[in-house]
Coordinates of C-alpha atoms and ligand atoms in Angstrom, one line a residue:
M321 CA -5.4 10.9 -5.7
I322 CA -7.8 8.4 -8.2
C323 CA -6.0 7.0 -11.2
V324 CA -8.3 5.8 -13.7
P325 CA -7.3 3.1 -15.9
I326 CA -8.3 3.1 -19.9
T327 CA -8.8 -0.7 -20.9
A328 CA -11.4 0.0 -23.6
R329 CA -12.0 -2.4 -26.4
T330 CA -12.2 0.2 -29.2
K331 CA -10.6 3.7 -30.4
K332 CA -14.2 4.9 -29.8
E333 CA -14.8 3.5 -26.2
A334 CA -11.5 4.5 -25.1
L335 CA -11.6 8.0 -26.6
H336 CA -15.4 8.1 -24.9
N337 CA -13.7 6.9 -21.5
I338 CA -11.1 9.4 -21.5
E339 CA -13.3 12.0 -21.7
R340 CA -15.4 10.7 -18.7
S341 CA -12.7 10.1 -16.8
C342 CA -11.1 13.3 -17.0
Q343 CA -14.1 14.7 -15.2
F344 CA -13.3 12.6 -12.3
A345 CA -10.0 11.3 -12.3
D346 CA -6.4 12.9 -11.2
F347 CA -5.0 10.7 -13.5
I348 CA -5.6 8.2 -16.3
E349 CA -3.6 5.3 -17.2
L350 CA -3.4 4.5 -20.9
R351 CA -3.4 0.9 -20.9
M352 CA -1.8 0.5 -24.2
D353 CA -1.6 -3.4 -23.8
L354 CA -5.4 -3.8 -23.9
I355 CA -6.8 -0.6 -26.0
N356 CA -7.6 -2.1 -29.3
G357 CA -7.4 0.3 -32.1
G358 CA -6.5 3.9 -32.1
R359 CA -3.3 5.6 -31.8
L360 CA -1.3 6.8 -28.3
E361 CA -0.9 10.2 -29.7
E362 CA -4.9 10.5 -30.8
F363 CA -5.4 9.2 -26.6
I364 CA -3.0 11.9 -25.3
S365 CA -4.3 14.7 -27.3
A366 CA -8.0 13.9 -26.1
S367 CA -6.7 13.7 -22.6
R368 CA -5.1 17.0 -22.9
S369 CA -8.1 18.4 -24.8
N370 CA -10.6 17.2 -22.1
S371 CA -8.2 18.4 -19.2
D372 CA -5.4 20.1 -18.8
S373 CA -4.8 18.9 -15.3
V374 CA -5.5 15.4 -15.5
K375 CA -1.9 13.5 -15.7
I376 CA -1.5 11.0 -17.9
I377 CA 0.3 7.6 -17.6
V378 CA 1.1 5.3 -20.5
T379 CA 1.5 1.3 -19.6
C380 CA 1.8 -1.3 -22.0
R381 CA 2.3 -4.6 -19.6
K382 CA 2.6 -8.2 -20.3
K383 CA -0.2 -10.3 -21.8
E384 CA -0.7 -12.7 -18.3
E385 CA -2.0 -9.0 -16.8
A386 CA -4.6 -9.3 -19.1
T387 CA -5.6 -12.7 -18.7
L388 CA -6.2 -11.7 -14.7
A389 CA -8.8 -8.5 -15.6
G390 CA -10.5 -11.3 -17.9
K391 CA -9.4 -9.1 -21.0
A392 CA -7.5 -12.1 -22.4
A393 CA -9.6 -12.4 -25.7
Y394 CA -9.0 -9.1 -27.1
A395 CA -5.3 -8.6 -25.4
K396 CA -4.3 -11.0 -28.1
S397 CA -4.3 -8.5 -31.0
T398 CA -2.7 -6.2 -28.4
T399 CA 0.1 -7.9 -27.4
R400 CA 3.3 -6.3 -28.1
N401 CA 6.6 -7.9 -28.2
T402 CA 9.3 -5.5 -26.4
K403 CA 10.6 -4.0 -28.9
E404 CA 7.3 -2.7 -30.1
K405 CA 6.8 -1.6 -26.3
M406 CA 9.8 0.3 -25.9
A407 CA 8.8 2.0 -29.2
L408 CA 5.6 2.7 -27.8
L409 CA 7.1 4.3 -24.0
K410 CA 9.5 6.1 -26.2
E411 CA 6.7 7.5 -28.4
A412 CA 4.9 8.4 -25.1
I413 CA 7.9 10.4 -24.0
I414 CA 7.9 12.5 -27.3
Q415 CA 4.2 13.1 -26.7
D416 CA 5.4 14.3 -23.2
A417 CA 3.1 12.0 -21.3
D418 CA 3.4 12.6 -17.8
F419 CA 4.6 9.3 -16.8
V420 CA 5.5 6.0 -18.9
D421 CA 5.5 2.7 -16.3
V422 CA 7.7 0.5 -17.2
E423 CA 8.3 -2.8 -15.9
L424 CA 11.5 -4.0 -14.0
A425 CA 11.1 -7.3 -15.2
E426 CA 11.9 -5.4 -18.8
G427 CA 15.9 -5.8 -17.5
H428 CA 18.5 -3.1 -16.3
A429 CA 19.1 -2.5 -20.2
L430 CA 16.0 -1.7 -21.5
I431 CA 15.0 0.4 -18.2
K432 CA 18.2 2.3 -18.6
E433 CA 17.6 3.0 -22.5
L434 CA 14.6 4.5 -21.6
Q435 CA 15.9 6.8 -18.9
A436 CA 18.5 8.1 -21.3
F437 CA 16.1 8.2 -24.0
C438 CA 13.9 10.8 -22.0
A439 CA 17.3 12.9 -20.8
K440 CA 17.9 13.2 -24.5
Q441 CA 14.4 14.5 -25.4
S442 CA 14.5 16.9 -22.5
S443 CA 11.1 15.7 -22.1
K444 CA 9.3 16.3 -19.0
T445 CA 7.9 12.6 -18.6
K446 CA 8.5 10.9 -15.7
I447 CA 9.3 7.2 -15.0
I448 CA 7.3 4.7 -13.0
I449 CA 9.5 1.2 -12.5
S450 CA 6.9 -1.8 -11.4
Y451 CA 6.6 -4.9 -10.1
H452 CA 3.5 -6.9 -10.3
N453 CA 3.0 -10.3 -8.6
L454 CA -0.1 -11.9 -10.2
K455 CA 0.3 -15.0 -7.6
E456 CA 1.0 -14.0 -4.5
T457 CA 2.3 -11.5 -1.9
P458 CA 5.9 -12.4 -1.3
A459 CA 7.5 -11.9 2.4
L460 CA 8.0 -8.4 3.7
T461 CA 11.6 -9.1 3.2
K462 CA 11.5 -10.2 -0.6
L463 CA 9.1 -7.2 -1.3
K464 CA 12.2 -4.6 0.6
Q465 CA 14.6 -6.5 -1.9
I466 CA 12.4 -5.8 -5.0
F467 CA 11.7 -2.2 -3.8
H468 CA 15.4 -1.6 -3.8
Q469 CA 16.1 -3.1 -7.4
C470 CA 13.4 -0.8 -8.5
A471 CA 14.6 2.0 -6.7
K472 CA 18.1 2.2 -7.5
F473 CA 17.2 3.4 -10.9
K474 CA 16.2 6.4 -9.2
P475 CA 12.7 6.6 -10.8
A476 CA 10.3 8.8 -10.2
I477 CA 7.8 6.4 -8.4
V478 CA 8.0 2.4 -7.7
K479 CA 5.1 0.9 -8.3
I480 CA 4.8 -2.6 -6.2
V481 CA 1.5 -4.4 -6.6
T482 CA 0.8 -8.1 -5.3
T483 CA -1.9 -10.5 -5.3
A484 CA -3.5 -10.8 -1.6
K485 CA -4.8 -14.6 -1.2
I486 CA -5.0 -13.6 2.7
V487 CA -6.5 -10.3 4.1
E488 CA -2.9 -10.1 6.0
D489 CA -1.2 -9.8 2.7
N490 CA -2.4 -6.3 2.4
L491 CA -0.8 -5.2 5.6
T492 CA 2.5 -7.1 4.4
T493 CA 2.1 -5.0 1.0
L494 CA 1.4 -1.7 2.8
N495 CA 4.1 -2.1 4.7
L496 CA 6.5 -1.1 1.9
I497 CA 4.9 2.7 2.2
P498 CA 6.6 4.1 4.9
Y499 CA 9.2 2.0 4.1
A500 CA 9.4 3.9 1.2
K501 CA 9.4 6.7 2.9
E502 CA 12.0 6.3 4.9
H503 CA 13.9 6.1 1.9
S504 CA 12.6 9.2 0.3
Q505 CA 11.0 7.4 -2.5
K506 CA 7.7 8.2 -3.9
I507 CA 5.7 4.6 -4.1
I508 CA 2.4 2.9 -5.4
S509 CA 1.6 0.0 -3.0
L510 CA -1.5 -2.0 -3.0
C511 CA -2.9 -5.5 -3.4
M512 CA -4.7 -7.2 -6.1
G513 CA -7.7 -9.5 -6.0
D514 CA -10.8 -9.7 -3.9
K515 CA -9.0 -9.8 -0.7
G516 CA -6.7 -7.0 -1.5
S517 CA -9.6 -4.7 -1.8
I518 CA -8.7 -3.1 1.7
S519 CA -5.5 -1.8 0.4
R520 CA -6.9 0.2 -2.5
V521 CA -8.3 2.3 0.1
V522 CA -5.9 2.5 2.6
A523 CA -2.9 2.8 0.6
P524 CA -3.6 6.5 -0.4
F525 CA -4.0 7.7 2.8
M526 CA -0.9 5.9 4.3
G527 CA 0.9 7.6 1.5
S528 CA 0.9 5.8 -1.8
Y529 CA 1.0 8.2 -4.4
L530 CA -2.4 7.0 -6.0
S531 CA -5.1 4.4 -6.0
F532 CA -6.6 3.0 -9.0
A533 CA -10.3 2.7 -9.8
V534 CA -12.6 2.0 -12.5
L535 CA -15.6 3.9 -14.3
E536 CA -17.6 0.7 -13.8
K537 CA -17.3 -2.7 -12.9
K538 CA -17.1 -4.2 -16.0
G539 CA -13.7 -2.0 -16.7
Q540 CA -11.4 -3.4 -14.4
S541 CA -8.0 -3.9 -15.1
A542 CA -6.9 -5.3 -12.4
P543 CA -9.7 -7.5 -10.0
G544 CA -10.4 -5.7 -6.8
Q545 CA -10.8 -2.4 -7.9
F546 CA -13.7 -0.3 -6.8
T547 CA -15.5 2.3 -9.0
V548 CA -14.2 6.1 -9.0
S549 CA -17.8 6.7 -7.4
E550 CA -17.2 3.8 -4.5
M551 CA -13.9 5.0 -4.1
K552 CA -14.8 8.6 -3.5
Q553 CA -17.7 7.8 -1.1
I554 CA -15.6 5.6 0.7
N555 CA -12.8 8.3 1.1
E556 CA -15.4 10.5 1.9
L557 CA -16.3 8.5 4.8
L558 CA -13.1 8.4 6.2
K559 CA -12.2 12.1 5.8
S560 CA -15.7 12.9 7.7
G561 CA -16.3 10.6 10.1
R562 CA -13.8 9.6 12.7
I563 CA -10.7 10.5 10.5
A564 CA -9.5 14.2 10.8
P565 CA -9.8 15.3 7.8
E566 CA -6.9 18.0 8.2
A567 CA -4.6 14.9 7.9
K568 CA -2.6 14.5 5.0
D569 CA -2.4 10.6 5.2
L570 CA -3.3 7.5 7.2
S571 CA -0.1 7.4 9.1
A572 CA -0.9 10.9 10.3
Q573 CA -4.8 9.8 11.0
M574 CA -4.1 6.8 12.6
S575 CA -1.8 8.8 14.8
Q576 CA -4.8 11.1 15.7
N577 CA -7.0 8.0 16.0
Q578 CA -6.7 5.5 18.4
N579 CA -7.5 2.1 16.5
Y580 CA -7.1 -1.1 18.5
I581 CA -7.7 -4.9 17.0
L582 CA -8.4 -8.0 18.0
L583 CA -6.2 -11.3 16.5
G584 CA -7.1 -14.8 17.1
N585 CA -8.5 -17.4 14.8
P586 CA -11.6 -18.1 14.9
V587 CA -12.6 -14.6 15.9
G588 CA -16.1 -15.0 14.4
Q589 CA -17.7 -15.3 18.2
S590 CA -16.0 -12.8 19.8
L591 CA -17.5 -10.1 22.1
S592 CA -14.5 -7.9 22.4
P593 CA -15.4 -6.0 20.0
L594 CA -18.8 -5.3 21.4
M595 CA -17.2 -4.4 24.6
H596 CA -14.2 -2.8 23.6
N597 CA -16.1 -0.6 21.2
A598 CA -18.9 0.5 23.6
A599 CA -16.0 1.5 26.3
L600 CA -13.9 3.3 23.7
K601 CA -17.1 5.6 22.9
K602 CA -18.2 6.0 26.3
M603 CA -14.3 7.2 27.0
G604 CA -14.7 9.7 24.5
I605 CA -12.0 8.0 22.4
N606 CA -11.9 8.7 18.7
G607 CA -10.8 5.0 17.6
T608 CA -12.5 1.5 16.9
Y609 CA -11.7 -2.2 17.5
C610 CA -12.3 -4.7 15.2
A611 CA -11.7 -8.6 14.9
F612 CA -9.1 -10.0 12.8
C613 CA -9.4 -14.0 12.2
V614 CA -5.7 -14.5 11.8
Q615 CA -3.9 -16.8 9.3
D616 CA -0.2 -15.2 9.1
L617 CA 0.7 -13.8 12.5
R618 CA 3.6 -12.4 11.5
G619 CA 2.6 -10.3 8.6
A620 CA -0.5 -9.3 11.3
I621 CA 2.3 -7.9 13.5
Q622 CA 3.7 -6.0 10.7
G623 CA 0.4 -4.2 10.1
I624 CA 0.1 -3.4 13.7
R625 CA 3.5 -1.1 12.7
A626 CA 2.4 -0.2 9.5
M627 CA -1.1 1.0 10.1
N628 CA -0.1 2.6 13.8
I629 CA -2.6 0.4 15.2
R630 CA -2.2 1.7 19.0
G631 CA -2.7 -1.9 20.7
A632 CA -4.2 -5.3 20.1
S633 CA -6.0 -8.6 21.9
V634 CA -4.4 -11.3 21.5
T635 CA -6.5 -14.6 21.7
I636 CA -6.6 -18.4 20.6
P637 CA -3.9 -19.7 19.7
F638 CA -1.7 -16.7 19.4
K639 CA -0.9 -16.2 23.2
V640 CA 2.3 -17.9 23.2
A641 CA 3.4 -17.6 19.4
V642 CA 3.2 -13.8 19.4
M643 CA 5.5 -13.5 22.0
E644 CA 8.6 -13.8 19.5
Y645 CA 7.3 -11.3 17.2
L646 CA 7.4 -8.4 19.9
D647 CA 9.9 -5.9 20.6
D648 CA 9.7 -6.1 24.8
V649 CA 7.6 -8.8 26.9
D650 CA 6.5 -7.2 30.2
G651 CA 7.9 -9.2 33.5
D652 CA 4.2 -10.5 34.4
A653 CA 3.3 -11.9 30.9
L654 CA 7.1 -13.5 30.4
K655 CA 6.6 -15.4 33.9
I656 CA 3.4 -16.6 32.6
G657 CA 4.6 -17.2 29.2
A658 CA 1.7 -15.5 27.3
V659 CA 0.2 -12.3 26.0
N660 CA -3.0 -11.3 25.3
T661 CA -2.7 -7.5 24.9
I662 CA 0.2 -5.7 23.0
I663 CA 0.9 -2.0 23.5
N664 CA 2.1 0.0 20.0
S665 CA 4.0 2.9 21.0
N666 CA 5.7 4.4 18.1
G667 CA 6.5 1.4 16.6
R668 CA 7.8 -0.6 19.2
L669 CA 5.4 -3.4 20.3
T670 CA 5.4 -4.4 23.7
G671 CA 3.2 -7.6 25.2
Y672 CA 1.4 -7.8 28.5
N673 CA -0.9 -10.3 30.0
T674 CA -4.1 -9.3 31.6
D675 CA -5.8 -12.6 31.9
W676 CA -4.1 -13.1 35.7
L677 CA -5.4 -9.7 36.7
G678 CA -8.7 -10.1 35.4
L679 CA -9.0 -13.7 36.9
I680 CA -7.5 -12.7 40.3
L681 CA -9.5 -9.4 40.6
T682 CA -12.6 -11.9 39.9
L683 CA -11.7 -14.1 42.8
Q684 CA -10.7 -10.9 45.0
E685 CA -14.5 -9.8 44.8
A686 CA -15.5 -13.1 46.2
M687 CA -13.4 -14.0 48.5
L688 CA -9.7 -14.0 49.8
I689 CA -6.8 -16.0 47.9
K690 CA -4.0 -15.6 50.9
N691 CA -3.6 -19.4 52.2
K692 CA -6.2 -20.4 50.3
T693 CA -5.7 -23.6 47.8
F694 CA -7.3 -23.7 44.5
V695 CA -7.9 -26.2 42.1
I696 CA -7.0 -25.0 38.3
I697 CA -8.5 -27.5 35.9
G698 CA -6.4 -27.1 32.4
A699 CA -3.0 -26.7 31.7
G700 CA -3.2 -23.9 28.9
G701 CA -2.5 -20.3 28.7
T702 CA -5.3 -19.5 31.4
A703 CA -4.1 -22.2 33.5
R704 CA -0.8 -20.5 33.4
A705 CA -2.7 -17.3 34.2
A706 CA -4.3 -18.7 37.1
A707 CA -1.4 -20.2 38.6
Y708 CA 0.5 -17.1 38.1
G709 CA -1.7 -14.6 39.8
I710 CA -2.9 -17.2 42.6
I711 CA 0.8 -17.6 43.8
K712 CA 1.6 -13.7 43.3
K713 CA -1.3 -13.1 46.0
G714 CA -0.1 -15.7 48.6
G715 CA -2.8 -18.6 47.6
L716 CA -1.7 -22.3 46.7
P717 CA -2.5 -23.6 43.1
V718 CA -3.2 -27.0 42.1
I719 CA -2.7 -28.1 38.6
V720 CA -5.3 -31.3 37.4
N721 CA -5.1 -31.7 33.8
R722 CA -6.4 -34.2 31.2
T723 CA -2.5 -34.7 29.5
Q724 CA -0.4 -35.5 32.2
G725 CA 2.8 -34.8 30.7
K726 CA 1.5 -30.9 30.1
G727 CA -0.2 -30.7 33.5
K728 CA 3.3 -31.6 35.4
T729 CA 5.6 -29.5 33.4
L730 CA 2.9 -26.4 34.6
A731 CA 3.2 -27.9 37.9
N732 CA 6.7 -28.1 38.1
E733 CA 7.4 -24.6 36.8
F734 CA 5.1 -23.2 39.1
N735 CA 6.2 -25.5 42.1
C736 CA 2.6 -27.0 43.1
A737 CA 1.1 -30.0 43.0
F738 CA -0.5 -32.4 40.0
Y739 CA -3.3 -34.5 39.5
S740 CA -4.8 -36.1 36.5
L741 CA -8.2 -35.3 35.5
S742 CA -9.4 -38.4 36.9
E743 CA -8.4 -38.2 40.0
I744 CA -10.1 -35.1 40.6
G745 CA -12.7 -36.5 42.8
K746 CA -10.0 -37.2 45.3
I747 CA -8.8 -33.4 45.8
K748 CA -10.4 -31.0 48.1
A749 CA -9.9 -27.2 48.6
D750 CA -11.3 -23.9 49.0
C751 CA -12.0 -23.1 45.5
L752 CA -12.3 -25.1 42.1
I753 CA -11.3 -22.9 38.7
N754 CA -12.3 -24.4 35.4
T755 CA -9.9 -23.0 32.9
T756 CA -10.4 -25.6 29.7
P757 CA -13.0 -24.7 27.2
V758 CA -15.3 -27.8 28.2
G759 CA -18.9 -26.4 28.7
M760 CA -18.6 -23.2 26.1
Y761 CA -21.7 -22.4 24.1
P762 CA -23.0 -24.3 22.4
K763 CA -22.0 -27.4 24.2
N764 CA -23.9 -28.2 27.8
T765 CA -21.0 -30.0 29.1
S766 CA -19.3 -29.8 32.4
P767 CA -15.5 -31.0 33.1
V768 CA -16.1 -32.5 36.5
K769 CA -18.6 -34.8 37.9
A770 CA -21.2 -33.4 40.2
A771 CA -20.3 -35.1 43.3
A772 CA -16.9 -34.0 43.4
L773 CA -18.2 -30.5 43.6
N774 CA -19.0 -31.1 47.3
N775 CA -15.6 -30.5 47.8
Y776 CA -15.4 -27.2 47.2
Q777 CA -16.5 -23.6 48.8
Y778 CA -16.0 -21.4 45.7
V779 CA -16.3 -23.0 42.3
M780 CA -15.5 -20.4 39.3
D781 CA -15.6 -21.2 35.3
V782 CA -13.7 -19.1 33.4
I783 CA -15.9 -19.5 30.6
Y784 CA -18.4 -17.0 30.1
N785 CA -20.8 -18.1 27.1
P786 CA -22.9 -19.1 28.4
L787 CA -23.0 -17.1 31.5
K788 CA -23.9 -20.1 33.6
T789 CA -22.1 -23.2 32.6
K790 CA -23.4 -26.8 33.2
L791 CA -20.4 -26.7 36.0
L792 CA -21.8 -23.4 37.9
K793 CA -25.3 -24.7 37.7
E794 CA -24.3 -28.2 39.4
A795 CA -21.9 -26.4 41.4
E796 CA -24.5 -23.9 42.6
R797 CA -27.1 -27.0 43.3
Q798 CA -24.3 -28.6 45.6
G799 CA -24.5 -25.3 47.5
C800 CA -21.0 -23.5 46.3
H801 CA -20.4 -20.0 46.0
I802 CA -20.3 -19.8 42.3
I803 CA -18.2 -17.0 39.9
S804 CA -18.6 -16.7 36.1
G805 CA -15.9 -15.9 33.9
L806 CA -18.0 -12.4 32.9
D807 CA -16.1 -10.7 35.3
M808 CA -13.1 -12.0 34.6
F809 CA -13.6 -11.0 30.8
V810 CA -14.7 -7.5 31.9
N811 CA -11.8 -7.0 34.1
Q812 CA -8.9 -8.2 31.7
G813 CA -10.9 -5.9 29.0
A814 CA -10.8 -2.9 31.4
H815 CA -7.3 -3.6 32.0
Q816 CA -6.2 -3.7 28.3
L817 CA -7.9 -0.6 27.7
R818 CA -6.3 1.1 30.9
L819 CA -3.0 0.1 29.4
W820 CA -3.9 1.5 25.9
T821 CA -5.5 4.7 26.7
G822 CA -4.1 5.5 30.7
K823 CA -7.7 6.4 31.4
E824 CA -10.0 4.7 33.7
P825 CA -12.4 2.1 31.2
P826 CA -16.2 1.9 31.9
R827 CA -16.4 -1.5 33.6
M828 CA -20.3 -1.4 34.4
L829 CA -21.4 -0.2 30.9
M830 CA -19.0 -3.1 29.8
K831 CA -20.2 -6.0 32.1
K832 CA -24.1 -4.8 31.4
I833 CA -23.3 -4.9 27.6
I834 CA -21.9 -8.1 27.7
S835 CA -24.4 -9.7 30.0
E836 CA -27.3 -8.2 28.0
R837 CA -26.1 -9.7 24.9
L838 CA -25.5 -13.2 26.9
T839 CA -29.2 -12.9 28.3
Q840 CA -30.3 -12.4 24.6
V841 CA -28.6 -15.6 23.6
E842 CA -29.7 -17.8 26.6
Ligands
NAP463 P1 -5.7 -23.6 25.8 O1 -4.3 -23.1 26.2 O2 -5.9 -24.3 24.2 O3 -6.1 -24.6 26.9 C1 -7.1 -25.1 27.0 C2 -6.8 -26.0 28.3 O4 -7.8 -27.2 28.2 C3 -6.2 -27.5 28.0 O5 -4.8 -28.1 29.3 C4 -6.5 -28.8 27.6 O6 -5.8 -29.6 28.2 C5 -8.2 -28.7 28.5 N1 -8.9 -29.0 27.6 C6 -9.6 -28.8 26.4 N2 -10.4 -30.0 25.8 C7 -10.3 -30.4 26.9 C8 -11.6 -31.6 27.3 N3 -12.3 -31.9 26.7 N4 -11.3 -32.2 28.5 C9 -10.3 -32.0 29.6 N5 -9.5 -30.9 29.4 C10 -9.3 -29.9 27.9 O7 -6.6 -22.7 26.0 P2 -6.6 -21.4 26.9 O8 -6.1 -20.2 26.0 O9 -6.3 -21.3 28.3 O10 -8.4 -21.1 27.1 C11 -9.1 -21.9 27.9 C12 -10.7 -21.3 27.8 O11 -10.5 -20.1 28.7 C13 -11.2 -20.6 27.0 O12 -12.5 -21.5 26.6 C14 -11.1 -19.2 26.8 O13 -12.2 -18.9 26.1 C15 -11.6 -19.1 28.2 N6 -10.9 -17.7 28.8 C16 -11.6 -16.6 29.4 C17 -11.5 -15.5 29.6 C18 -12.2 -14.5 30.4 O14 -12.0 -13.8 30.2 N7 -13.4 -15.0 30.6 C19 -9.8 -15.1 29.5 C20 -9.0 -16.4 28.7 C21 -9.7 -17.6 28.2 P3 -4.8 -30.8 27.3 O15 -3.5 -30.0 28.0 O16 -5.6 -31.8 28.0 O17 -5.5 -30.4 25.9

C-alpha cells in the first residue's frame, strides 16, 4: 500500500495535494510539522470528502526531520512544542483520523497518555509508534531492541525508519519485517537516503504495512522517496515480470523465485552474473543472479536470510571471513578453510567450496592427477583449494609462495614441500599451477620467468581474464600443454548451480558466453 505524505507549504497547496493524492494513494500522511497554515480539521474533512477509502495518518515530527527533507525554512514556523504536539494528536483522535503517529522518543508517559485518551474517546484512531534514525542504520540487535520498546505499547503499527549509509543497511532494516511477523506485530520498516531507495520498493512486498511515495520529487518528506507513478511502475514490473502476481508479499515471491547473489568487493568486473543468468534462463529457472559490492559482510548475510535469497557465491576478500556467519560448513570447505558458495535452506545457511572441484575437473580433462607432482604458486584461498583437491585425487602438491611464512603454514597443513618464489627455477614437476592474481587483466605480467617453464609438461593458470595470460603464452612457446582458468571458472560455477538447483547446468553455453565476452575484450 502506498502512503503519500502531505508536506505543502500553504493551506491551499495542501488541500490541492490532498485532492490529487486521494486519487492514487491508499493512505495520506498529514505532516503537521511541515504544513504551514490551515487547520487539521479542514485537512481531514477535505480528505474524507475526496475519498471514503483513503486512510489518514496524522503526524507531527521533530524539526530535524524537516531539515533532512530540505524543508527547514518553513518548518521553523510550524515547529510545535511537546504540549502542542500532543494537543494536535488528540485533536486527530477526536476527528477520527485513522492513525496518529507518535514517536518513541516522546517517552513512556506521553505515549500512555495518548493511548488512554484514545480509549476514553472510544475513537477508531489507531496508534503508530515510530523510531526514526536520521544519521545511520544501527546494528540489527539494536534495531530489535528498539522494535521491542515500541511493541511493548501494543500499538497498531510499529514504524522503524533508518538512514542507509551503505546499500547493506537496507538488508539490516528489512530484516525487521520477518522479525515483526514472528512477533505478530504489524510494521513499517524501511531506509531513508539515496542508498535506501531499494528498501522502499522491497518493504511492502516483504510485508511492511505500507511504503511512502510522493506526488512529485519536490514534495519529498524524506530523501530517497520515489514518486507515486515511479512506485506504481516498479510494483507493476515486479508483479508482471519474474515475480508471481498472486504472491502476497516478497517473502512469498522470493520463495517462488530463485534468486542468487555474488558477495565480494570489488565485483564490478565479475563475469559470474553474465554466466549464471544465462544458465538460469536456459535451465528454465525463475530467478536472477546479481553482484553485490559488500562493505558489511554480516549485514549482507543477514540480508540473504531476510530476502530469502536461495544461494550466494562468495569471492575476494570474503571466502574465509564468511565462514563465521554460516550455520554449517561442509567437510571439504572446512578442510580447505574457505567458502565460495552458500546454500540457503529455509534460513539455514551452509557453506561449500566449489573452487577445488572446478580446478580438479579442469585438470582431469587434460591429464591424470594420481602420482603426479604439481607446483602451486600462491598460498591463498585458491592455492588451498588446489592443494586439497590434488591430494584428494592422489597427486602431490608443492607450495611456492612469495611470503614464506604463509607458504610454509599451508605446506605444513597439507604435509607437503615448500619453496620460496625466488627458488622456483630449481623445481621440476609434472604441472605448474598459478593461483596468484599476477597476470590478470589489464596487467601483462607473469609470476615465473619463461626459462623456468621448461621444467613442466603442463602449465595451468587459474586466471581466466585474459583467456591466455602471459604465463600461458610463454609456456606454450616452451612446448608445454596449457590449461586456462576458463574451464575452472565454468566448472566451479556449474557446480554452484548444481548445489543450488539440483539440476544439471548448461556448461557448454556457460563457457561459450564467457569466452565470447573475453574474446571481445581481447
Ligand atoms: P588470495 O587468497 O588473495 O591469494 C593470493 C595469493 O597470490 C597469495 O598467496 C599472494 O601471495 C599471491 N600473490 C598476490 N600478488 C602477488 C604478486 N604480485 N607476486 C607474487 N605472489 C602474489 O586470492 P585467491 O582467492 O586465492 O585468488 C587468487 C586468484 O585466483 C585470483 O586472481 C582469482 O581471480 C583467481 N581465481 C580463479 C578462479 C577460477 O574459477 N578460474 C577461482 C578462484 C580464484 P602472498 O601470500 O605473498 O601475499
